[in-house]
């Protein structure tokens, strides 16, 4: 499919045109296909730079959320309508920022996982289920570009062109497999989930952190990361375009004493100006000047069981329970032709095996699963597997 059925619609970039779209989509029928394009790798944060919608009776709309930053009116007009998204958890945060929050949704990627499809990208799903090949050449472009080129807009419109058709086909397939109610529980869980909490110490996720051992070096990573983040936010560019993670780790390991030494490190090459080098060296110097009491601790506070590789030494009985539980979940997932992580979260399995209920029975294990956020369908299927695994190794 190379062209949207009604051609490429004009980009909505003013309030009058947005009002007309809201009225048209409110009057439409059936589910609404929704997608959003971000500028990951180019701009700071994960904001939406284009929102695409399609609904029976309303056609396709392409909305510029930079020109129309408040889409809460559209969100309200679609309240109670089922939204069809592909990989919903990727787009919901940026849609929420502009006032679009679904009360009901259908996630075609998750539906594909539950139905046992080996490839669940949108192009693969549309081709495998509907027999259409979508042109997918513009997924990683800079969507903050204005005006957006016509080939990009064609690609964006095609992303929602067949989404409702895909949803309908997947619903039938899930129903045929006896998995439709499971999928609906999953979709409800996504729609009702609160926004994610901000990450604690996000600087600890710097790529290559495993090389950094000493607390003074950790302080350099933290200071450089925070300096980079402030600059990236101010300039509205991706942090990686300001300074690479590799450069941050190199500076932390080397603890350079001056700009000349810093300039010789990987990532601080000849193209970096003296002023930039001085700002990075100042960040290094601030970290080096901290008292020991202000240095970050190595590792993050552990809020759950230790890494499974350490279980055999720390608690051999727990290691045996985990081995039996994993084998049981693997067998169950194979029987259901479904990825193991969709049958039950691996983290949930680890937590229950590390600290099982005082008395192992279906009621206590089911309650423990519910406490970790498992859905009713998961509890029903997984509880007997875990009871067997925990009882056999009690």
Protein backbone atom coordinates (compact mmCIF):
# COMPACT_ATOMS: atom_id res chain seq x y z
CA UNK A 1 0.00 0.00 0.00
CA UNK A 2 1.75 3.14 -1.24
CA UNK A 3 -0.97 5.79 -0.83
CA UNK A 4 -3.69 6.46 1.78
CA UNK A 5 -7.13 5.68 0.37
CA UNK A 6 -8.25 9.33 0.41
CA UNK A 7 -4.80 10.77 -0.32
CA UNK A 8 -2.58 12.66 2.13
CA UNK A 9 -4.69 14.96 4.31
CA UNK A 10 -3.49 18.52 5.06
CA UNK A 11 -1.66 18.98 8.37
CA UNK A 12 -3.91 20.57 11.01
CA UNK A 13 -2.00 23.56 12.40
CA UNK A 14 -4.59 26.08 13.64
CA UNK A 15 -7.51 26.14 16.06
CA UNK A 16 -10.24 26.52 13.42
CA UNK A 17 -9.06 23.46 11.51
CA UNK A 18 -8.67 21.55 14.80
CA UNK A 19 -12.27 22.38 15.75
CA UNK A 20 -13.45 20.90 12.45
CA UNK A 21 -11.43 17.72 13.07
CA UNK A 22 -12.86 17.40 16.59
CA UNK A 23 -16.41 17.68 15.26
CA UNK A 24 -15.75 15.15 12.48
CA UNK A 25 -14.16 12.58 14.81
CA UNK A 26 -16.89 13.04 17.44
CA UNK A 27 -19.45 12.24 14.73
CA UNK A 28 -17.50 9.24 13.44
CA UNK A 29 -18.31 5.62 14.28
CA UNK A 30 -16.40 2.67 15.69
CA UNK A 31 -12.87 2.60 17.11
CA UNK A 32 -10.34 5.34 16.37
CA UNK A 33 -6.82 4.53 15.18
CA UNK A 34 -4.22 6.71 16.93
CA UNK A 35 -0.48 7.10 16.43
CA UNK A 36 2.16 9.68 17.36
CA UNK A 37 5.58 10.52 15.96
CA UNK A 38 8.39 11.71 18.23
CA UNK A 39 11.87 13.06 17.46
CA UNK A 40 13.89 10.64 19.59
CA UNK A 41 17.61 11.11 19.01
CA UNK A 42 17.08 14.68 17.77
CA UNK A 43 15.15 16.61 20.44
CA UNK A 44 15.10 16.68 24.23
CA UNK A 45 12.39 14.54 25.81
CA UNK A 46 9.71 12.41 24.19
CA UNK A 47 7.11 14.96 23.09
CA UNK A 48 4.87 14.29 20.10
CA UNK A 49 5.59 16.19 16.87
CA UNK A 50 2.75 14.69 14.82
CA UNK A 51 -0.47 12.94 15.84
CA UNK A 52 -2.32 10.76 13.35
CA UNK A 53 -5.92 9.58 13.71
CA UNK A 54 -8.38 7.67 11.56
CA UNK A 55 -12.01 6.81 12.20
CA UNK A 56 -14.89 5.55 10.11
CA UNK A 57 -16.90 8.54 8.91
CA UNK A 58 -14.12 11.02 9.68
CA UNK A 59 -11.24 9.78 7.53
CA UNK A 60 -7.62 10.47 8.47
CA UNK A 61 -6.30 13.55 10.29
CA UNK A 62 -2.68 14.64 10.73
CA UNK A 63 -2.31 17.14 13.58
CA UNK A 64 0.71 19.29 14.40
CA UNK A 65 0.89 19.34 18.23
CA UNK A 66 3.52 22.08 18.12
CA UNK A 67 1.03 24.47 16.49
CA UNK A 68 -1.91 22.94 18.43
CA UNK A 69 -0.37 21.96 21.81
CA UNK A 70 -3.68 21.38 23.63
CA UNK A 71 -5.59 18.43 22.19
CA UNK A 72 -7.70 17.87 25.31
CA UNK A 73 -10.82 18.86 23.33
CA UNK A 74 -10.12 16.04 20.89
CA UNK A 75 -9.40 13.70 23.78
CA UNK A 76 -12.75 14.57 25.36
CA UNK A 77 -14.58 14.11 22.04
CA UNK A 78 -13.17 10.58 21.88
CA UNK A 79 -13.89 9.74 25.53
CA UNK A 80 -15.47 6.31 25.80
CA UNK A 81 -14.37 5.41 22.26
CA UNK A 82 -11.93 2.51 21.90
CA UNK A 83 -8.51 3.78 20.76
CA UNK A 84 -6.45 1.43 18.60
CA UNK A 85 -2.69 1.86 19.04
CA UNK A 86 0.34 -0.20 18.11
CA UNK A 87 2.72 -0.54 21.11
CA UNK A 88 0.48 1.73 23.19
CA UNK A 89 2.88 2.20 26.11
CA UNK A 90 5.34 3.97 23.77
CA UNK A 91 2.84 6.61 22.63
CA UNK A 92 0.62 7.11 25.69
CA UNK A 93 3.11 9.31 27.65
CA UNK A 94 3.50 11.84 24.83
CA UNK A 95 -0.25 11.77 24.09
CA UNK A 96 -1.01 12.38 27.75
CA UNK A 97 1.20 15.51 27.66
CA UNK A 98 -1.10 17.08 25.04
CA UNK A 99 -4.37 16.10 26.73
CA UNK A 100 -5.18 12.82 24.99
CA UNK A 101 -5.86 9.96 27.40
CA UNK A 102 -7.92 6.92 26.33
CA UNK A 103 -10.44 5.30 28.65
CA UNK A 104 -10.45 2.14 26.47
CA UNK A 105 -7.82 0.84 24.09
CA UNK A 106 -6.79 -2.05 21.88
CA UNK A 107 -3.04 -2.57 21.44
CA UNK A 108 -2.33 -4.39 18.17
CA UNK A 109 1.30 -5.15 19.09
CA UNK A 110 0.33 -6.74 22.41
CA UNK A 111 -2.53 -8.58 20.68
CA UNK A 112 0.02 -10.01 18.26
CA UNK A 113 2.21 -11.20 21.14
CA UNK A 114 -0.71 -12.88 22.90
CA UNK A 115 -1.80 -14.51 19.64
CA UNK A 116 1.69 -15.97 19.19
CA UNK A 117 2.88 -14.03 16.14
CA UNK A 118 6.68 -14.30 15.84
CA UNK A 119 7.08 -10.71 14.50
CA UNK A 120 4.91 -7.98 15.96
CA UNK A 121 6.17 -4.76 14.36
CA UNK A 122 3.38 -2.87 12.59
CA UNK A 123 4.70 -3.59 9.09
CA UNK A 124 5.13 -7.30 9.80
CA UNK A 125 1.67 -7.55 11.40
CA UNK A 126 -0.11 -5.73 8.56
CA UNK A 127 1.67 -7.91 6.01
CA UNK A 128 1.16 -11.17 7.91
CA UNK A 129 -2.46 -10.58 8.92
CA UNK A 130 -3.90 -8.35 6.18
CA UNK A 131 -1.55 -9.06 3.26
CA UNK A 132 -0.54 -5.44 2.67
CA UNK A 133 3.07 -4.22 2.60
CA UNK A 134 3.51 -0.81 4.24
CA UNK A 135 6.35 1.49 3.25
CA UNK A 136 8.36 1.89 6.50
CA UNK A 137 11.26 4.12 5.47
CA UNK A 138 10.75 7.14 7.72
CA UNK A 139 10.39 5.78 11.25
CA UNK A 140 13.66 7.29 12.54
CA UNK A 141 13.53 10.73 10.89
CA UNK A 142 13.49 14.06 12.74
CA UNK A 143 9.75 14.66 13.10
CA UNK A 144 10.39 18.13 14.57
CA UNK A 145 11.28 19.25 11.01
CA UNK A 146 8.95 21.95 9.64
CA UNK A 147 7.41 21.82 7.15
CA UNK A 148 7.19 18.04 7.15
CA UNK A 149 8.08 16.58 3.73
CA UNK A 150 5.26 14.95 1.79
CA UNK A 151 6.83 11.43 1.80
CA UNK A 152 6.95 11.57 5.61
CA UNK A 153 3.29 12.64 5.80
CA UNK A 154 2.34 9.79 3.45
CA UNK A 155 4.18 7.34 5.74
CA UNK A 156 2.45 8.83 8.81
CA UNK A 157 -1.01 8.58 7.26
CA UNK A 158 -0.39 4.96 6.24
CA UNK A 159 0.49 4.10 9.86
CA UNK A 160 -3.19 4.53 10.83
CA UNK A 161 -4.72 3.55 7.48
CA UNK A 162 -5.16 -0.15 8.30
CA UNK A 163 -4.92 -0.11 12.11
CA UNK A 164 -8.64 -0.69 12.71
CA UNK A 165 -8.69 -3.47 10.07
CA UNK A 166 -5.74 -5.06 11.86
CA UNK A 167 -7.53 -4.72 15.19
CA UNK A 168 -10.64 -6.47 13.84
CA UNK A 169 -8.62 -9.36 12.40
CA UNK A 170 -6.63 -9.78 15.62
CA UNK A 171 -9.79 -9.74 17.72
CA UNK A 172 -11.14 -12.64 15.66
CA UNK A 173 -7.85 -14.54 15.98
CA UNK A 174 -7.66 -14.01 19.75
CA UNK A 175 -11.28 -15.13 20.08
CA UNK A 176 -10.53 -18.25 18.00
CA UNK A 177 -7.62 -19.08 20.33
CA UNK A 178 -9.67 -18.45 23.47
CA UNK A 179 -7.45 -15.52 24.45
CA UNK A 180 -9.69 -12.52 23.80
CA UNK A 181 -10.70 -12.03 27.45
CA UNK A 182 -7.03 -12.19 28.45
CA UNK A 183 -6.20 -9.48 25.90
CA UNK A 184 -9.04 -7.25 27.13
CA UNK A 185 -7.72 -7.54 30.70
CA UNK A 186 -4.27 -6.52 29.46
CA UNK A 187 -5.65 -3.54 27.55
CA UNK A 188 -7.65 -2.41 30.60
CA UNK A 189 -4.50 -2.61 32.72
CA UNK A 190 -2.61 -0.35 30.27
CA UNK A 191 -5.45 2.17 30.02
CA UNK A 192 -5.87 2.41 33.80
CA UNK A 193 -2.16 2.48 34.69
CA UNK A 194 -1.00 5.76 36.30
CA UNK A 195 1.83 7.75 34.66
CA UNK A 196 5.25 6.28 35.37
CA UNK A 197 7.15 7.79 38.29
CA UNK A 198 10.30 9.75 37.35
CA UNK A 199 13.38 7.55 37.46
CA UNK A 200 15.51 7.83 40.59
CA UNK A 201 19.13 8.68 39.73
CA UNK A 202 18.66 8.48 35.94
CA UNK A 203 22.39 9.19 35.49
CA UNK A 204 23.07 5.64 36.68
CA UNK A 205 21.67 4.38 33.37
CA UNK A 206 24.60 5.90 31.44
CA UNK A 207 25.80 3.31 28.93
CA UNK A 208 29.09 1.76 30.06
CA UNK A 209 28.49 2.40 33.79
CA UNK A 210 29.63 -1.12 34.63
CA UNK A 211 33.22 0.07 34.09
CA UNK A 212 32.90 2.78 36.76
CA UNK A 213 33.71 1.38 40.22
CA UNK A 214 35.03 4.14 42.48
CA UNK A 215 32.75 6.64 44.20
CA UNK A 216 34.75 9.65 42.97
CA UNK A 217 34.37 8.39 39.42
CA UNK A 218 30.63 7.90 39.97
CA UNK A 219 30.45 11.53 41.08
CA UNK A 220 32.06 12.60 37.78
CA UNK A 221 29.47 10.60 35.81
CA UNK A 222 26.68 12.22 37.82
CA UNK A 223 28.03 15.76 37.37
CA UNK A 224 28.70 15.39 33.65
CA UNK A 225 25.30 13.73 33.09
CA UNK A 226 23.45 16.49 34.95
CA UNK A 227 25.40 19.23 33.15
CA UNK A 228 24.67 17.58 29.81
CA UNK A 229 20.99 17.27 30.68
CA UNK A 230 20.66 20.97 31.54
CA UNK A 231 22.35 21.98 28.27
CA UNK A 232 20.25 19.54 26.22
CA UNK A 233 17.03 20.78 27.81
CA UNK A 234 17.97 24.42 27.23
CA UNK A 235 18.90 23.78 23.59
CA UNK A 236 16.06 21.28 23.02
CA UNK A 237 18.34 18.65 21.56
CA UNK A 238 18.90 15.00 22.38
CA UNK A 239 21.46 14.66 25.22
CA UNK A 240 23.53 12.31 23.07
CA UNK A 241 24.06 15.16 20.60
CA UNK A 242 25.56 17.29 23.39
CA UNK A 243 27.96 14.67 24.78
CA UNK A 244 28.05 10.91 24.31
CA UNK A 245 27.73 8.39 27.12
CA UNK A 246 31.10 7.01 26.02
CA UNK A 247 32.71 10.42 26.63
CA UNK A 248 31.14 10.70 30.09
CA UNK A 249 32.49 7.29 31.14
CA UNK A 250 35.94 8.03 29.63
CA UNK A 251 36.19 11.25 31.67
CA UNK A 252 35.02 9.49 34.83
CA UNK A 253 37.68 6.78 34.49
CA UNK A 254 40.48 9.21 33.62
CA UNK A 255 39.64 11.98 36.16
CA UNK A 256 41.46 14.55 33.94
CA UNK A 257 43.27 17.34 35.77
CA UNK A 258 42.96 19.96 33.05
CA UNK A 259 41.40 20.81 29.68
CA UNK A 260 44.45 19.59 27.76
CA UNK A 261 44.16 16.08 29.23
CA UNK A 262 40.37 16.10 28.74
CA UNK A 263 40.76 17.02 25.05
CA UNK A 264 42.80 13.85 24.51
CA UNK A 265 40.01 11.56 25.69
CA UNK A 266 37.64 9.66 23.41
CA UNK A 267 34.55 11.82 22.78
CA UNK A 268 36.25 15.15 23.49
CA UNK A 269 37.95 15.39 20.09
CA UNK A 270 39.35 18.18 17.96
CA UNK A 271 35.91 19.41 16.86
CA UNK A 272 35.02 20.45 20.41
CA UNK A 273 35.75 24.13 21.11
CA UNK A 274 37.79 25.42 24.02
CA UNK A 275 34.70 26.86 25.74
CA UNK A 276 32.90 23.51 25.60
CA UNK A 277 35.92 21.70 26.93
CA UNK A 278 36.13 24.17 29.82
CA UNK A 279 32.50 23.58 30.81
CA UNK A 280 33.05 19.80 30.88
CA UNK A 281 36.32 20.19 32.81
CA UNK A 282 34.50 22.44 35.31
CA UNK A 283 31.96 19.64 35.85
CA UNK A 284 34.78 17.15 36.43
CA UNK A 285 36.44 19.57 38.87
CA UNK A 286 33.18 20.03 40.82
CA UNK A 287 32.92 16.27 41.28
CA UNK A 288 36.59 16.01 42.29
CA UNK A 289 36.10 18.74 44.91
CA UNK A 290 33.17 17.03 46.68
CA UNK A 291 33.75 15.78 50.23
CA UNK A 292 33.61 12.01 50.65
CA UNK A 293 30.26 12.30 52.43
CA UNK A 294 28.67 13.77 49.25
CA UNK A 295 29.90 11.05 46.88
CA UNK A 296 27.28 8.65 45.44
CA UNK A 297 27.24 5.10 46.70
CA UNK A 298 28.14 2.34 44.23
CA UNK A 299 25.15 0.45 42.88
CA UNK A 300 21.51 1.33 43.35
CA UNK A 301 19.53 0.44 46.45
CA UNK A 302 18.16 -3.05 45.90
CA UNK A 303 14.38 -3.14 46.29
CA UNK A 304 13.87 -6.78 45.50
CA UNK A 305 15.66 -10.08 45.32
CA UNK A 306 19.35 -10.17 44.35
CA UNK A 307 20.38 -11.06 40.78
CA UNK A 308 19.50 -14.74 40.10
CA UNK A 309 23.17 -15.60 39.44
CA UNK A 310 23.84 -14.96 43.16
CA UNK A 311 21.00 -17.15 44.44
CA UNK A 312 22.89 -20.44 44.49
CA UNK A 313 25.35 -19.00 47.04
CA UNK A 314 22.93 -16.86 49.04
CA UNK A 315 19.95 -19.25 49.21
CA UNK A 316 20.24 -22.60 47.38
CA UNK A 317 16.61 -23.49 48.20
CA UNK A 318 15.39 -20.26 46.54
CA UNK A 319 17.60 -21.02 43.51
CA UNK A 320 15.98 -24.45 43.23
CA UNK A 321 12.50 -22.91 43.50
CA UNK A 322 13.33 -20.41 40.75
CA UNK A 323 14.68 -23.11 38.46
CA UNK A 324 11.51 -25.18 38.88
CA UNK A 325 9.25 -22.14 38.43
CA UNK A 326 11.06 -21.01 35.28
CA UNK A 327 10.76 -24.48 33.78
CA UNK A 328 7.04 -24.54 34.57
CA UNK A 329 6.39 -21.09 33.11
CA UNK A 330 8.42 -21.97 29.98
CA UNK A 331 6.32 -25.09 29.43
CA UNK A 332 3.10 -23.10 29.98
CA UNK A 333 4.19 -20.38 27.53
CA UNK A 334 5.05 -22.96 24.88
CA UNK A 335 1.66 -24.60 25.32
CA UNK A 336 -0.05 -21.22 24.91
CA UNK A 337 2.28 -20.16 22.02
CA UNK A 338 2.98 -16.92 23.84
CA UNK A 339 6.16 -15.14 25.04
CA UNK A 340 6.99 -16.08 28.66
CA UNK A 341 7.09 -12.42 29.75
CA UNK A 342 3.47 -11.99 28.61
CA UNK A 343 2.35 -15.06 30.54
CA UNK A 344 3.80 -13.57 33.73
CA UNK A 345 6.43 -10.95 34.51
CA UNK A 346 9.83 -12.61 35.19
CA UNK A 347 10.33 -10.14 38.06
CA UNK A 348 7.12 -11.36 39.71
CA UNK A 349 8.32 -14.98 39.46
CA UNK A 350 11.67 -14.03 41.02
CA UNK A 351 10.05 -12.16 43.91
CA UNK A 352 7.68 -15.00 44.78
CA UNK A 353 10.46 -17.60 44.57
CA UNK A 354 12.77 -15.50 46.75
CA UNK A 355 10.11 -14.86 49.39
CA UNK A 356 7.29 -17.40 48.99
CA UNK A 357 4.13 -17.17 51.11
CA UNK A 358 4.39 -18.70 54.58
CA UNK A 359 2.04 -21.50 53.55
CA UNK A 360 2.13 -22.44 49.89
CA UNK A 361 -1.32 -23.05 48.44
CA UNK A 362 -3.38 -21.72 45.54
CA UNK A 363 -5.00 -18.99 47.65
CA UNK A 364 -1.75 -17.59 49.06
CA UNK A 365 0.17 -17.78 45.77
CA UNK A 366 -2.75 -16.22 43.89
CA UNK A 367 -2.86 -13.38 46.42
CA UNK A 368 0.89 -12.85 46.07
CA UNK A 369 0.55 -12.68 42.27
CA UNK A 370 -2.29 -10.17 42.57
CA UNK A 371 -0.17 -8.08 44.93
CA UNK A 372 2.50 -7.83 42.24
CA UNK A 373 -0.03 -6.65 39.66
CA UNK A 374 -0.79 -9.88 37.80
CA UNK A 375 -4.10 -9.87 35.96
CA UNK A 376 -6.85 -12.41 36.78
CA UNK A 377 -6.16 -14.51 33.66
CA UNK A 378 -2.48 -14.73 34.60
CA UNK A 379 -3.27 -15.67 38.19
CA UNK A 380 -5.59 -18.46 37.04
CA UNK A 381 -2.99 -19.96 34.68
CA UNK A 382 0.22 -19.40 36.62
CA UNK A 383 -0.87 -20.16 40.20
CA UNK A 384 -0.88 -23.99 39.79
CA UNK A 385 2.55 -23.84 38.11
CA UNK A 386 4.06 -21.82 40.95
CA UNK A 387 2.37 -23.90 43.66
CA UNK A 388 3.99 -27.01 42.15
CA UNK A 389 7.39 -25.33 41.90
CA UNK A 390 7.31 -23.90 45.44
CA UNK A 391 5.91 -27.08 47.03
CA UNK A 392 8.41 -29.37 45.33
CA UNK A 393 11.29 -27.31 46.71
CA UNK A 394 9.83 -26.30 50.06
